[in-house]
Amino acid sequence: SKMNKERAVKYIISKYDTMKKCNDDVIEFDVGKTAIKISEENDEIWIKYISMHGVEINYGCSNISQLEDYVKTIFV
């Protein structure tokens, strides 16, 4: 549902914020049954997860708003 999608997006972005506050380069967590890893390398933000079809997805972007836009497409 739309509400769950919005909650998932907020949760993932909050995890990124937590990672930054802790000065970590990587954070791993689950959203439902989806394991998600967010990392930062060379000023790029990377998100990695296994899709519902069992495919490993790696997506890199340059800022938090791009990450947020992308995350919205994961949960439909």
Coordinates of N, CA and C in Angstrom, one line a residue:
S1 N 0.8 -1.2 0.0 CA 0.0 0.0 0.0 C 0.9 1.2 0.0
K2 N 0.3 2.4 -0.3 CA 1.0 3.6 -0.4 C 1.6 4.0 0.9
M3 N 0.8 3.8 2.0 CA 1.3 4.2 3.3 C 2.6 3.4 3.7
N4 N 2.5 2.1 3.4 CA 3.7 1.3 3.7 C 4.9 1.7 2.9
K5 N 4.6 2.0 1.7 CA 5.7 2.5 0.8 C 6.4 3.7 1.3
E6 N 5.6 4.7 1.7 CA 6.1 5.9 2.3 C 6.9 5.7 3.6
R7 N 6.4 4.8 4.4 CA 7.1 4.4 5.6 C 8.4 3.8 5.3
A8 N 8.4 2.9 4.3 CA 9.6 2.2 4.0 C 10.7 3.1 3.5
V9 N 10.2 4.1 2.6 CA 11.2 5.1 2.1 C 11.8 5.9 3.2
K10 N 10.9 6.4 4.1 CA 11.4 7.2 5.2 C 12.4 6.4 6.1
Y11 N 12.1 5.2 6.3 CA 12.9 4.3 7.1 C 14.3 4.2 6.5
I12 N 14.3 3.9 5.2 CA 15.6 3.7 4.5 C 16.4 5.0 4.5
I13 N 15.8 6.1 4.3 CA 16.5 7.4 4.3 C 17.0 7.7 5.8
S14 N 16.2 7.3 6.8 CA 16.6 7.5 8.1 C 17.8 6.7 8.5
K15 N 17.9 5.5 7.9 CA 19.1 4.6 8.0 C 20.3 5.3 7.4
Y16 N 20.2 5.9 6.3 CA 21.3 6.7 5.7 C 21.7 7.8 6.6
D17 N 20.8 8.5 7.2 CA 21.1 9.6 8.1 C 21.9 9.1 9.3
T18 N 21.4 7.9 9.8 CA 22.1 7.3 11.0 C 23.5 6.9 10.6
M19 N 23.7 6.4 9.4 CA 25.0 6.0 9.0 C 25.9 7.2 8.9
K20 N 25.4 8.4 8.5 CA 26.2 9.6 8.4 C 26.6 10.1 9.8
K21 N 25.6 10.1 10.7 CA 25.8 10.5 12.0 C 26.9 9.7 12.7
C22 N 27.0 8.4 12.4 CA 27.9 7.5 13.1 C 29.3 7.5 12.3
N23 N 29.3 8.3 11.2 CA 30.5 8.3 10.4 C 30.9 6.9 9.9
D24 N 29.9 6.1 9.6 CA 30.1 4.8 9.0 C 30.1 4.9 7.5
D25 N 30.8 4.0 6.9 CA 30.7 3.9 5.4 C 29.7 3.0 4.9
V26 N 29.1 2.2 5.8 CA 28.1 1.2 5.3 C 27.1 0.9 6.5
I27 N 25.9 0.6 6.1 CA 24.9 0.2 7.1 C 24.0 -0.9 6.4
E28 N 23.7 -2.0 7.2 CA 22.9 -3.1 6.6 C 21.7 -3.3 7.5
F29 N 20.6 -3.5 6.9 CA 19.3 -3.6 7.7 C 18.3 -4.3 6.8
D30 N 17.2 -4.7 7.4 CA 16.1 -5.3 6.7 C 14.9 -4.4 6.6
V31 N 14.2 -4.5 5.5 CA 12.9 -3.9 5.4 C 12.0 -5.0 5.0
G32 N 11.1 -5.5 5.9 CA 10.4 -6.7 5.7 C 11.3 -7.8 5.4
K33 N 11.2 -8.5 4.3 CA 12.1 -9.7 4.0 C 13.2 -9.2 3.1
T34 N 13.3 -7.9 2.8 CA 14.4 -7.5 1.9 C 15.6 -7.0 2.7
A35 N 16.8 -7.6 2.5 CA 18.0 -7.1 3.2 C 18.6 -6.0 2.3
I36 N 18.9 -4.9 2.9 CA 19.4 -3.7 2.2 C 20.7 -3.3 2.8
K37 N 21.6 -2.9 1.9 CA 22.9 -2.4 2.3 C 23.1 -1.0 1.6
I38 N 23.4 0.0 2.4 CA 23.7 1.3 1.9 C 25.1 1.6 2.2
S39 N 25.9 2.1 1.3 CA 27.3 2.4 1.5 C 27.6 3.7 0.7
E40 N 28.7 4.3 1.1 CA 29.2 5.4 0.4 C 30.7 5.2 0.0
E41 N 30.9 5.4 -1.3 CA 32.3 5.3 -1.8 C 32.5 6.4 -2.8
N42 N 33.6 7.1 -2.7 CA 34.0 8.1 -3.7 C 32.9 9.1 -3.9
D43 N 32.3 9.6 -2.8 CA 31.2 10.6 -2.9 C 30.0 10.1 -3.6
E44 N 29.8 8.8 -3.7 CA 28.6 8.2 -4.3 C 27.9 7.4 -3.2
I45 N 26.6 7.4 -3.3 CA 25.8 6.6 -2.4 C 25.3 5.4 -3.1
W46 N 25.6 4.2 -2.5 CA 25.2 2.9 -3.2 C 24.1 2.2 -2.3
I47 N 23.1 1.7 -3.0 CA 22.2 0.8 -2.3 C 22.2 -0.5 -3.0
K48 N 22.2 -1.6 -2.2 CA 22.3 -2.9 -2.7 C 21.2 -3.8 -2.0
Y49 N 20.5 -4.5 -2.8 CA 19.4 -5.4 -2.2 C 19.1 -6.5 -3.2
I50 N 18.4 -7.5 -2.7 CA 17.9 -8.6 -3.6 C 16.5 -8.3 -3.9
S51 N 16.2 -8.3 -5.2 CA 14.8 -8.0 -5.6 C 13.9 -9.2 -5.3
M52 N 12.6 -9.0 -5.5 CA 11.7 -10.1 -5.2 C 11.9 -11.2 -6.2
H53 N 12.6 -11.0 -7.3 CA 12.9 -12.1 -8.2 C 14.2 -12.7 -8.0
G54 N 14.8 -12.4 -6.8 CA 16.1 -13.0 -6.5 C 17.3 -12.4 -7.2
V55 N 17.2 -11.2 -7.8 CA 18.3 -10.6 -8.5 C 18.9 -9.6 -7.6
E56 N 20.3 -9.6 -7.5 CA 21.0 -8.6 -6.7 C 21.0 -7.3 -7.5
I57 N 20.6 -6.2 -6.9 CA 20.5 -4.9 -7.5 C 21.5 -4.0 -6.8
N58 N 22.3 -3.3 -7.6 CA 23.3 -2.3 -7.1 C 22.9 -1.0 -7.8
Y59 N 22.6 0.0 -7.0 CA 22.3 1.3 -7.6 C 23.2 2.4 -7.0
G60 N 23.9 3.2 -7.8 CA 24.7 4.3 -7.3 C 24.1 5.6 -7.7
C61 N 24.2 6.6 -6.8 CA 23.7 7.9 -7.1 C 24.6 8.9 -6.3
S62 N 24.4 10.2 -6.7 CA 25.3 11.2 -6.1 C 24.8 12.0 -4.9
N63 N 23.5 11.9 -4.6 CA 23.0 12.6 -3.5 C 21.7 11.9 -2.9
I64 N 21.3 12.4 -1.7 CA 20.2 11.8 -0.9 C 18.9 11.9 -1.7
S65 N 18.7 13.0 -2.4 CA 17.4 13.1 -3.1 C 17.3 12.1 -4.2
Q66 N 18.4 11.8 -4.9 CA 18.4 10.8 -5.9 C 18.1 9.4 -5.3
L67 N 18.7 9.2 -4.1 CA 18.5 7.9 -3.4 C 17.1 7.8 -3.1
E68 N 16.5 8.9 -2.6 CA 15.1 8.8 -2.2 C 14.2 8.5 -3.4
D69 N 14.4 9.2 -4.5 CA 13.6 9.0 -5.7 C 13.8 7.5 -6.1
Y70 N 15.0 6.9 -6.0 CA 15.2 5.6 -6.5 C 14.4 4.6 -5.5
V71 N 14.6 4.8 -4.2 CA 14.0 3.9 -3.2 C 12.4 3.9 -3.5
K72 N 11.8 5.0 -3.9 CA 10.4 5.0 -4.1 C 10.0 4.0 -5.2
T73 N 11.0 3.7 -6.1 CA 10.6 2.8 -7.2 C 10.8 1.3 -6.8
I74 N 11.5 1.1 -5.7 CA 11.6 -0.3 -5.2 C 10.3 -0.8 -4.7
F75 N 9.6 0.0 -3.9 CA 8.4 -0.4 -3.3 C 7.2 0.1 -4.1
V76 N 6.6 -0.7 -4.8 CA 5.4 -0.3 -5.6 C 4.1 -0.9 -5.2

